[in-house]
Amino acid sequence: MTDGARSATRPGSAPREVATHCPYCALQCGMTLREETGRVTVLPRQFPTNRGGLCQKGWTAAELLDHPQRLTTPLLRDPATGELRPASWAAALDRIVTGIRAVQRGHGRDAVAVFGGGGLTNEKAYALGKFARVALRTRHIDYNGRFCMSSAAAAGLRAFGVDRGLPFPLADLGRADTLLLVGANPAETMPPLVRWLTEQRERGGRLIVVDPRVTATARLADLHLQPLPGTDLAVANALLHIALTEGWVDRAYVDTRTTGFPAVRRSVAGWWPARAEALSAVPVADLEATARALGTAERAIILTARGAEQHAKGVDTVTGFVNLALALGLPGRPGSGYGCLTGQGNGQGGREHGQKADQLPGYRRIDDPAAREHVAGVWGVPPGELPGPGVPAYQLLDSLGTPAGPKALLVFGSNPVVSAPRAARVEGRLRDLDLLVVADFLLSETAALADVVLPTAQWAEEDGTMTNLEGRVLRRRALREPPPGVRTDLAVLAELAARLAAPGDDGGNEATDRFPTDPRTVFAELRRASAGGPADYAGVSWERIDAADGVWWPCPDEDGPDTPRLFADRFATPDGRARFHPVEHRPAAEEVCPEYPLHFTTGRVLAQYQSGTQTRRVAALRRAAPSAFVELHPDLADRLGVADGEPVRVVSRRGELRAPARLSPGIRPDTVFAPFHWGGAGRANSVTNDAVDPVSGMPEFKICAVRVERVVEP
C-alpha cells in the first residue's frame, strides 16, 4: 500500500478523513475527503488559494469514485466483432507489448508514440516521459497541455528565461490597484479565484477585462474591452504606444533590468489608438483609459489566459502584453507583474518534468548536452541512447497512422477526440493506427476507439504531488485504495517496462527498481533529475510540503528557502535582464469571406470541465449544463431566422457542429461561440482551425471562419 492509501471504510467503522486537493483546475483548491459507511463526501478546507471555497465541480468531485460507468477491468477489442470486451490484465498487457514490439520491428522505435495529460500528478508525468525515452526509446511524446499553456510558456521563456504561470503568490491579485485580465474568465473556469478579484475591488482597485463576450467575469469589471477575436496583439501594442506617449514607461527599470527596448519602441510607434480601434473595434477612449489605469497605478498586474493564447500568433500576443508589463516596470514587484492563468490541474508541473516533446525533467531542453548527461545519469542510461526532440501535439496527432508517422499510440489522461482541433481528422488518424492503448477510469470518446483500455486509479486513490498555477507544489493524498481490478498509472508503466525489458531490467519484476510504483520513491528520483534545472525541485520533499501549505519552486536546497516570488532581483537569463521582443499584429490564419462570414470562438462553461469525460457524468453538473449550445447575438439570429433554443448548424472548412441556439446580447454580432466540453454532434472542435503557432505549436482554437445555418427538422 502506498503512503497515504487507505482501505475502504467498513460499515459501522469510524469515518476516515484526508486533506487533499480538488481534481480539476490549476487553482488546486484545498478540500477534505471523508469516507463513512462506504460513502465519500467533500468538506471545505482552509487553504490559501481558495480559503475554504469550492465551485460546484469541486463539491461534486467524489461522485465519480463509485460511478456505475467506472472502468474496473481491462477491455480488449474483439477482432471478430469489433467490440470492446472485458479481459484479464495479463491478456491486456500481452496485447500491448506484442503490438509495440511488432510495430517497432517493422517501422523503428519512433513508430510508437505517447500522449499524456495536464491532469497527471508530477510523479506520473515524470514517469511517463521516462517510460517513453527509456523503455520505448521513442522521441514521440507530447501532451494535451500543448493545447493550453504552450504559447504563454514560450513567451515567458524568451522574455524572462523561465516559465512559471504566476511568478508571484495568488494573493497579489487582491493587492493590485489595477488588474487587467486578457482572455480570462475565472468566474466560470475557476470560481474560487473570484474572491481575490472581490478583495481587489473592495480595496478600491480597478478591474479591466478584455474579452469578445460579456462573460461572468466581464460583468464584474469596471471596464470591459470587447475586441474582435484575434486582435488582442493590436490592443497590446496600442496600450504600449499610449504609455510611451504619456510618459508612463518606467525608464529606470527598463534601463537597468531589461534589454531590447529600443526595437520595441520603434515597433509600436505606428500603433496609434485609432489604428488599433479600426482593427479591434475597441474604442480609443477605452484604450486610453486602460493605459492610464495601468500606467498610473502604484501596483498593477496583467494576466493572460486562453482567449489571448490559443491562436496561431499566441506567443507574439502574449509577448505584446509582456512588453507592456516590462515597460511599466511591473515584474518582480509585490502586487505587480505579468502572469498567465494555468488551466489544467497540473498544467504547470505536467510540462516541467518530461511530457513535452522538447523537454527533460526540471524544464531542461532535451537537445542540451549537459541536460541529457545529467538526466541520463539519474536514469542509468548512456546520454547517447536518449532520443532527440519530438514534435508538438497536433503535429504528432495529425501524423498518426500515416506512412511517416507513428503506428501505435499510448494515451494517459487525455481525450483528443474531443479536445484536439479539427477533431474529426484526429479521430480518423486514431482509427488508422495499428495499436491504440488508452489508460483511463471512464470510457471517453478516445477510449471507445482503443484496441486496449486499461482501468486506472482516480485522484482520491493514489498519493502524489501537483504544482498549481502559482508554482506551488502540493500534496495529493489518497483516501482509499483503488477498487479491485484497477491499477495506478505508475504500476501500469512499471509492468509494461518490465515486459519490454527496459535498459537495466531483465524483463521481470526487477523493473520496479527502474520504474518504481511507489509515488514517494518516484518523487525522490524526480528531485534528483530536476536538480540544477530551471524548475528545480531538489529541495522539495513531501515532509516539507506537509509542514507548510506547499513549496514554491525553484527550491534547490531542502534546508534553504523556496521562491514564492520570482524576478525580485534578477531574471532567469544569462545576464539577469528580461528581454523585450518587437511583435507585429497579423491576421488570423483564416479570415471571414462571403461563404464563411462569421468568426467562431470556443471556451468553457461553469458546470463542465475540459472534454467533459468526468463532469458530463455528474448528475448535478449535467442538470446545470446539459448539452452543447451555440451562442448568437439576437441581431444575427434575427437575420438567420433563428429563435432561442432552435437547432443550428455551424459549418467551417473542416467540419460542423449542431446544437441549440442561445441568444445573448453579450456577444458581438459578427461572432458565434460554443463550449468545447461535448462530443458527438455538438463537438465544437470539429469546426476549429488546426493552424498552429510556429513557436509553441498551439492550435488556433479561438478563431476561425464559419457560417451558421438554421436546421429545419422534419
XYZ file of C-alpha atoms in Angstrom, residues 25-563:
539
model
C -8.360 23.130 -12.380
C -4.929 24.577 -11.592
C -6.248 26.578 -8.643
C -5.992 23.223 -6.816
C -8.401 24.237 -4.073
C -7.853 22.584 -0.717
C -10.578 20.164 0.374
C -11.114 17.393 2.879
C -12.461 13.986 1.865
C -14.454 11.968 4.387
C -15.404 8.326 3.963
C -18.142 6.961 6.203
C -20.070 3.715 5.717
C -18.560 3.428 2.245
C -19.690 6.870 1.081
C -17.192 9.641 0.257
C -18.143 13.273 0.767
C -16.296 16.547 0.169
C -15.808 19.014 3.026
C -14.354 22.534 2.874
C -10.762 23.128 3.959
C -8.942 26.352 4.638
C -6.161 26.719 2.106
C -4.510 29.905 0.846
C -5.725 29.658 -2.756
C -9.433 29.085 -2.026
C -9.889 29.911 1.670
C -12.426 27.127 2.110
C -14.389 27.867 -1.040
C -15.127 25.355 -3.794
C -17.054 25.515 -7.034
C -19.827 23.100 -7.961
C -17.346 20.821 -9.719
C -15.244 20.526 -6.576
C -18.212 19.873 -4.307
C -19.369 17.003 -6.542
C -15.926 15.563 -7.360
C -16.288 12.474 -5.150
C -19.344 11.249 -7.059
C -17.093 9.779 -9.744
C -15.214 7.489 -7.349
C -18.011 4.908 -7.323
C -19.728 5.888 -10.550
C -21.584 2.989 -12.210
C -19.791 3.696 -15.511
C -16.368 3.462 -13.935
C -13.961 1.028 -15.596
C -12.804 -1.766 -13.291
C -11.423 -4.314 -15.742
C -9.256 -4.074 -18.859
C -11.043 -4.109 -22.196
C -9.783 -5.712 -25.415
C -11.250 -5.170 -28.857
C -12.584 -8.409 -30.286
C -11.207 -8.731 -33.827
C -14.227 -10.760 -34.890
C -16.958 -8.381 -33.727
C -15.027 -5.130 -33.310
C -16.454 -4.735 -29.810
C -14.567 -3.994 -26.591
C -14.818 -6.950 -24.209
C -13.572 -7.489 -20.630
C -10.196 -9.188 -20.366
C -7.563 -10.063 -17.777
C -4.655 -7.767 -17.056
C -2.265 -10.404 -18.368
C -4.104 -10.582 -21.698
C -4.298 -6.797 -21.998
C -0.605 -6.275 -21.234
C 0.380 -9.103 -23.566
C -1.606 -7.478 -26.368
C 0.093 -4.127 -25.759
C 3.622 -5.496 -25.621
C 3.109 -7.735 -28.637
C 1.734 -4.789 -30.599
C 4.549 -2.436 -29.590
C 7.224 -4.963 -30.488
C 5.634 -5.695 -33.861
C 5.350 -2.002 -34.715
C 8.907 -1.200 -33.677
C 10.323 -4.213 -35.530
C 8.591 -3.145 -38.699
C 8.918 0.633 -38.505
C 11.509 1.592 -35.887
C 11.336 2.870 -32.322
C 9.725 6.195 -33.244
C 6.728 4.333 -34.674
C 5.340 4.142 -31.126
C 4.139 7.404 -29.546
C 2.906 8.520 -26.128
C 0.311 11.208 -25.391
C -0.067 12.474 -21.827
C -2.199 14.932 -19.905
C -2.015 18.047 -17.782
C -4.044 16.376 -15.050
C -1.427 13.743 -14.236
C 0.492 14.141 -10.979
C 4.121 15.225 -11.140
C 5.165 11.656 -10.423
C 3.097 10.229 -13.277
C 4.130 12.940 -15.744
C 7.774 12.276 -14.874
C 7.391 8.504 -15.155
C 5.568 8.816 -18.487
C 8.356 10.895 -20.018
C 10.954 8.489 -18.693
C 8.981 5.483 -19.970
C 8.797 6.962 -23.483
C 12.514 7.691 -23.652
C 13.954 4.751 -21.723
C 11.520 1.843 -22.163
C 10.184 2.700 -25.632
C 13.196 4.820 -26.681
C 10.911 6.928 -28.837
C 11.164 10.662 -29.431
C 7.401 10.895 -29.909
C 5.825 12.118 -26.693
C 3.713 15.194 -26.085
C 0.600 16.036 -24.091
C -2.655 17.962 -24.086
C -1.070 20.848 -22.190
C 0.284 21.881 -25.590
C -3.323 22.974 -26.239
C -3.407 25.004 -23.023
C -0.255 26.720 -21.807
C 2.289 26.443 -24.591
C 2.049 29.974 -26.016
C 2.353 31.660 -22.631
C 5.173 29.274 -21.714
C 7.141 30.102 -24.863
C 6.631 33.834 -24.386
C 7.703 33.624 -20.744
C 10.819 31.653 -21.606
C 12.020 34.114 -24.222
C 11.241 37.169 -22.095
C 12.100 36.035 -18.557
C 14.212 32.918 -19.133
C 11.733 30.764 -17.219
C 8.094 29.717 -17.445
C 6.024 29.776 -14.282
C 2.396 30.716 -14.843
C 2.137 33.079 -11.891
C 5.601 34.230 -10.782
C 4.028 35.598 -7.610
C 1.538 34.341 -4.979
C -2.127 34.429 -5.936
C -2.786 36.807 -3.035
C -1.031 39.547 -5.028
C -4.167 39.825 -7.170
C -6.032 41.246 -4.210
C -3.340 43.912 -3.698
C -3.244 45.279 -7.246
C -4.579 48.775 -7.849
C -5.222 47.819 -11.479
C -5.793 44.284 -12.712
C -6.006 43.604 -16.452
C -7.431 40.208 -17.467
C -6.924 39.348 -21.144
C -8.922 36.413 -22.490
C -9.642 35.123 -18.990
C -12.975 34.158 -17.466
C -12.136 32.850 -13.975
C -15.697 33.402 -12.739
C -16.596 30.298 -14.759
C -13.275 28.472 -15.147
C -12.021 28.727 -11.529
C -14.742 30.447 -9.459
C -12.953 30.486 -6.055
C -10.360 32.812 -7.589
C -13.060 35.484 -7.799
C -12.663 36.144 -4.077
C -9.293 37.726 -4.927
C -10.987 39.918 -7.528
C -13.562 40.885 -4.915
C -10.819 41.731 -2.441
C -9.103 43.837 -5.089
C -12.296 45.756 -5.794
C -13.035 46.241 -2.071
C -9.592 47.826 -1.666
C -10.529 50.353 -4.330
C -8.728 48.585 -7.178
C -9.855 48.636 -10.781
C -10.636 45.502 -12.802
C -10.387 45.644 -16.611
C -11.370 42.655 -18.761
C -10.532 42.075 -22.429
C -12.909 39.532 -23.985
C -15.095 39.343 -27.124
C -18.017 38.195 -24.939
C -19.722 39.688 -21.922
C -18.727 36.800 -19.672
C -19.485 36.372 -15.991
C -16.049 37.874 -15.306
C -16.599 40.790 -17.686
C -19.776 41.655 -15.778
C -17.620 42.188 -12.665
C -15.287 44.612 -14.445
C -15.054 48.365 -14.143
C -14.172 48.433 -17.831
C -14.783 45.779 -20.481
C -12.909 45.892 -23.787
C -14.729 43.763 -26.369
C -12.332 43.242 -29.302
C -12.815 41.245 -32.461
C -11.344 37.766 -31.813
C -7.724 37.592 -32.881
C -6.894 41.282 -32.399
C -5.509 41.239 -28.839
C -1.987 41.913 -30.082
C -3.112 45.141 -31.745
C -4.628 46.153 -28.398
C -1.376 45.356 -26.540
C 0.753 47.378 -28.950
C -1.643 50.321 -28.771
C -1.540 50.285 -24.959
C 2.256 50.437 -25.015
C 2.126 53.211 -27.628
C -0.095 55.260 -25.304
C 2.139 54.561 -22.293
C 5.129 55.836 -24.246
C 3.292 58.907 -25.465
C 2.047 59.794 -21.986
C 5.378 59.182 -20.240
C 4.258 56.226 -18.128
C 7.203 53.991 -19.065
C 9.482 53.238 -16.089
C 12.768 54.343 -17.682
C 14.959 53.384 -14.737
C 13.546 49.847 -14.670
C 13.859 49.483 -18.442
C 17.465 50.722 -18.414
C 18.672 48.570 -15.516
C 16.612 45.402 -15.749
C 15.852 44.791 -19.447
C 17.343 44.665 -22.934
C 15.865 45.230 -26.387
C 13.530 48.118 -25.621
C 14.607 50.454 -28.463
C 13.408 47.959 -31.089
C 10.055 47.574 -29.339
C 9.694 51.332 -29.006
C 10.154 51.661 -32.763
C 7.767 48.798 -33.497
C 4.861 50.298 -31.521
C 5.402 53.825 -32.815
C 2.856 53.186 -35.573
C 0.244 51.663 -33.275
C -1.678 54.826 -32.565
C -5.008 54.151 -30.834
C -7.153 54.938 -33.873
C -5.355 52.250 -35.877
C -5.965 49.699 -33.142
C -9.611 50.729 -32.938
C -10.044 50.194 -36.680
C -8.712 46.636 -36.345
C -10.116 45.567 -32.992
C -13.261 47.726 -32.639
C -12.100 48.735 -29.139
C -12.829 52.481 -28.799
C -9.876 54.840 -28.466
C -11.309 56.151 -25.208
C -11.266 52.645 -23.694
C -7.691 52.037 -24.841
C -6.608 55.314 -23.287
C -8.475 54.605 -20.051
C -6.840 51.168 -19.797
C -3.347 52.502 -20.424
C -3.909 55.262 -17.866
C -5.166 52.814 -15.234
C -2.078 50.640 -15.720
C 0.450 53.419 -16.175
C -0.558 55.488 -13.147
C -1.176 52.636 -10.711
C 1.219 52.043 -7.854
C 0.645 48.306 -8.265
C -0.633 46.720 -11.482
C -0.942 43.162 -12.765
C -1.502 41.932 -16.322
C -2.835 38.385 -16.724
C -3.420 36.475 -19.945
C -5.295 33.229 -20.497
C -6.507 31.020 -23.306
C -8.514 33.723 -25.080
C -5.286 35.527 -25.944
C -3.055 32.482 -26.205
C -4.924 29.900 -28.305
C -4.019 31.494 -31.621
C -1.525 30.866 -34.380
C 0.143 34.072 -33.139
C -0.391 33.297 -29.457
C 3.280 33.612 -28.496
C 3.523 37.054 -30.089
C 0.250 38.155 -28.473
C 1.451 37.177 -25.009
C 4.782 38.846 -25.787
C 2.932 42.063 -26.552
C 1.452 42.102 -23.058
C 4.784 41.067 -21.516
C 6.387 44.032 -23.316
C 3.759 46.289 -21.783
C 4.380 44.880 -18.288
C 8.152 45.292 -18.617
C 7.862 48.839 -19.941
C 5.758 49.751 -16.908
C 8.295 48.102 -14.576
C 5.836 45.581 -13.141
C 7.571 42.141 -12.932
C 9.286 41.398 -9.627
C 7.402 43.999 -7.573
C 4.931 42.897 -4.852
C 1.361 43.375 -6.034
C 2.529 43.862 -9.619
C 3.713 41.828 -12.577
C 2.749 39.711 -15.546
C 1.323 36.203 -15.265
C -0.915 33.715 -17.012
C -3.717 31.628 -15.570
C -2.818 27.956 -15.953
C -5.829 25.821 -16.862
C -5.455 22.117 -16.107
C -4.936 20.792 -12.607
C -1.245 20.078 -13.116
C -0.757 22.178 -16.219
C 2.322 23.702 -14.587
C 4.013 20.594 -13.215
C 2.882 18.488 -16.143
C 5.017 20.485 -18.542
C 8.069 20.691 -16.283
C 9.105 17.075 -15.967
C 9.211 15.389 -19.335
C 5.858 15.138 -21.123
C 6.681 17.864 -23.631
C 8.340 16.801 -26.868
C 11.400 19.003 -26.346
C 11.950 18.785 -22.586
C 13.501 16.635 -19.909
C 12.710 16.836 -16.165
C 13.375 20.130 -14.423
C 12.347 22.059 -17.536
C 15.620 21.104 -19.229
C 15.928 21.167 -23.006
C 16.301 17.717 -24.474
C 18.793 18.985 -27.080
C 21.117 20.408 -24.398
C 24.101 18.018 -23.996
C 24.574 18.908 -20.330
C 20.889 18.317 -19.607
C 20.972 14.971 -21.378
C 24.041 13.890 -19.428
C 22.511 14.855 -16.084
C 19.157 13.140 -16.641
C 20.717 10.080 -18.279
C 22.893 9.707 -15.175
C 19.814 9.670 -12.957
C 18.109 7.175 -15.257
C 21.180 4.945 -15.578
C 21.434 5.019 -19.366
C 24.086 6.438 -21.728
C 23.207 10.003 -22.829
C 23.507 8.963 -26.465
C 20.654 6.483 -26.039
C 18.160 9.192 -25.141
C 16.118 10.131 -28.218
C 16.060 13.690 -29.509
C 13.139 16.118 -29.532
C 9.796 15.028 -30.923
C 7.051 17.124 -32.487
C 4.266 19.176 -30.848
C 0.921 17.613 -30.016
C -1.149 18.457 -33.070
C 1.638 17.600 -35.489
C 2.031 14.289 -33.659
C -1.700 13.513 -33.737
C -2.012 14.513 -37.382
C 0.811 12.136 -38.349
C -0.644 9.031 -36.674
C -1.138 6.103 -38.981
C 0.472 7.845 -41.950
C 3.428 6.304 -43.810
C 5.948 8.508 -41.973
C 4.128 8.723 -38.651
C 3.694 6.530 -35.572
C 1.666 3.342 -35.940
C 0.936 2.875 -32.240
C -0.135 5.343 -29.528
C -0.422 5.072 -25.753
C -2.725 7.693 -24.185
C -2.707 8.578 -20.483
C -5.105 11.180 -19.078
C -6.309 12.772 -22.309
C -9.272 12.698 -24.701
C -8.063 14.151 -28.023
C -11.168 13.006 -29.927
C -12.967 15.881 -28.188
C -10.132 18.239 -27.240
C -7.980 18.384 -30.375
C -8.618 20.886 -33.185
C -10.057 19.570 -36.425
C -11.260 16.720 -34.267
C -12.842 14.597 -36.995
C -9.474 14.441 -38.739
C -7.733 13.440 -35.498
C -10.382 10.778 -34.891
C -9.634 9.387 -38.341
C -5.915 9.317 -37.582
C -6.560 7.347 -34.392
C -8.630 4.827 -36.342
C -5.707 4.349 -38.747
C -3.345 3.137 -36.015
C -2.200 -0.451 -35.720
C -2.469 -0.152 -31.929
C -4.261 2.375 -29.718
C -3.991 1.980 -25.940
C -5.887 4.263 -23.538
C -5.497 4.325 -19.757
C -8.472 5.997 -18.067
C -11.100 5.431 -15.406
C -14.078 6.202 -17.683
C -14.748 5.237 -21.278
C -14.001 8.533 -23.009
C -14.610 9.106 -26.708
C -10.939 8.303 -27.293
C -11.026 5.162 -25.150
C -14.043 3.965 -27.130
C -11.777 3.755 -30.205
C -8.961 1.873 -28.462
C -7.711 -1.636 -29.047
C -6.866 -1.884 -25.350
C -8.387 0.098 -22.471
C -6.715 -0.035 -19.050
C -8.713 0.932 -15.928
C -6.680 3.260 -13.726
C -6.912 4.773 -10.262
C -8.616 8.067 -9.528
C -7.290 11.104 -7.689
C -8.545 10.008 -4.249
C -6.922 6.577 -4.571
C -3.252 7.444 -5.001
C -0.703 9.759 -3.434
C 1.343 12.269 -5.349
C 2.117 15.920 -5.899
C 0.622 18.626 -8.093
C 2.004 22.062 -8.961
C -0.663 24.728 -9.028
C -0.903 27.901 -11.078
C 1.431 29.749 -8.667
C 4.229 27.182 -8.979
C 3.318 25.892 -5.506
C 3.982 22.141 -5.150
C 1.132 20.477 -3.244
C 0.385 17.044 -1.817
C -2.481 14.999 -3.162
C -3.318 12.357 -0.560
C -5.126 9.060 -1.024
C -8.265 8.342 0.977
C -8.516 4.698 -0.053
C -7.066 2.110 -2.388
C -8.370 1.648 -5.947
C -11.175 -0.881 -6.445
C -10.225 -4.493 -7.183
C -9.046 -4.850 -10.759
C -7.859 -1.236 -11.040
C -4.173 -0.265 -11.122
C -2.315 3.011 -10.843
C -0.617 4.562 -13.868
C 2.736 4.047 -12.153
C 2.014 0.322 -11.788
C 0.970 0.091 -15.442
C 4.166 1.788 -16.633
C 6.346 -0.409 -14.410
C 4.729 -3.594 -15.690
C 4.988 -2.520 -19.324
C 8.634 -1.562 -18.831
C 9.330 -4.964 -17.312
C 7.685 -6.780 -20.204
C 9.531 -4.618 -22.722
C 12.818 -5.236 -20.879
C 13.806 -1.588 -20.488
C 17.580 -0.960 -20.249
C 18.838 -2.155 -16.884
C 15.896 -4.513 -16.403
C 15.744 -8.238 -17.001
C 12.177 -8.292 -18.204
C 10.899 -9.394 -14.807
C 9.861 -7.840 -11.530
C 13.185 -6.020 -11.207
C 11.650 -3.359 -13.469
C 10.244 -1.756 -10.352
C 13.803 -0.718 -9.480
C 13.954 1.328 -12.679
C 10.251 2.191 -12.798
C 9.062 2.269 -9.179
C 5.365 2.040 -8.386
C 5.581 3.971 -5.099
C 4.943 7.681 -5.799
C 7.186 8.816 -2.934
C 10.085 6.932 -4.494
C 9.300 8.392 -7.905
C 9.222 11.901 -6.458
C 12.621 11.376 -4.823
C 14.010 10.466 -8.239
C 12.256 13.454 -9.838
C 14.019 15.696 -7.318
C 17.396 14.355 -8.419
C 16.549 14.636 -12.095
C 15.330 18.241 -11.734
C 18.276 19.384 -9.594
C 20.045 22.324 -11.179
C 17.358 22.807 -13.838
C 15.115 25.862 -14.266
C 12.308 24.050 -12.398
C 14.463 22.781 -9.553
C 12.563 20.569 -7.088
C 15.658 19.206 -5.320
C 14.735 20.876 -2.033
C 11.037 19.948 -2.184
C 10.242 16.946 -0.011
C 6.865 15.508 0.865
C 7.634 16.240 4.525
C 8.353 19.881 3.735
C 5.117 20.200 1.762
C 3.202 18.639 4.659
C 4.750 21.069 7.133
C 3.518 24.094 5.194
C 0.906 24.992 2.606
C 3.089 23.728 -0.213
C 6.537 24.683 -1.500
C 7.254 27.057 -4.404
C 9.858 26.108 -6.997
C 12.670 26.731 -7.639
C 13.794 25.235 -4.365
C 17.289 23.745 -4.794
C 18.124 23.103 -1.129
C 15.984 21.221 1.366
C 17.310 23.462 4.125
C 17.091 26.645 2.054
C 14.232 28.938 1.074
C 11.709 28.333 -1.672
C 10.668 31.057 -4.147
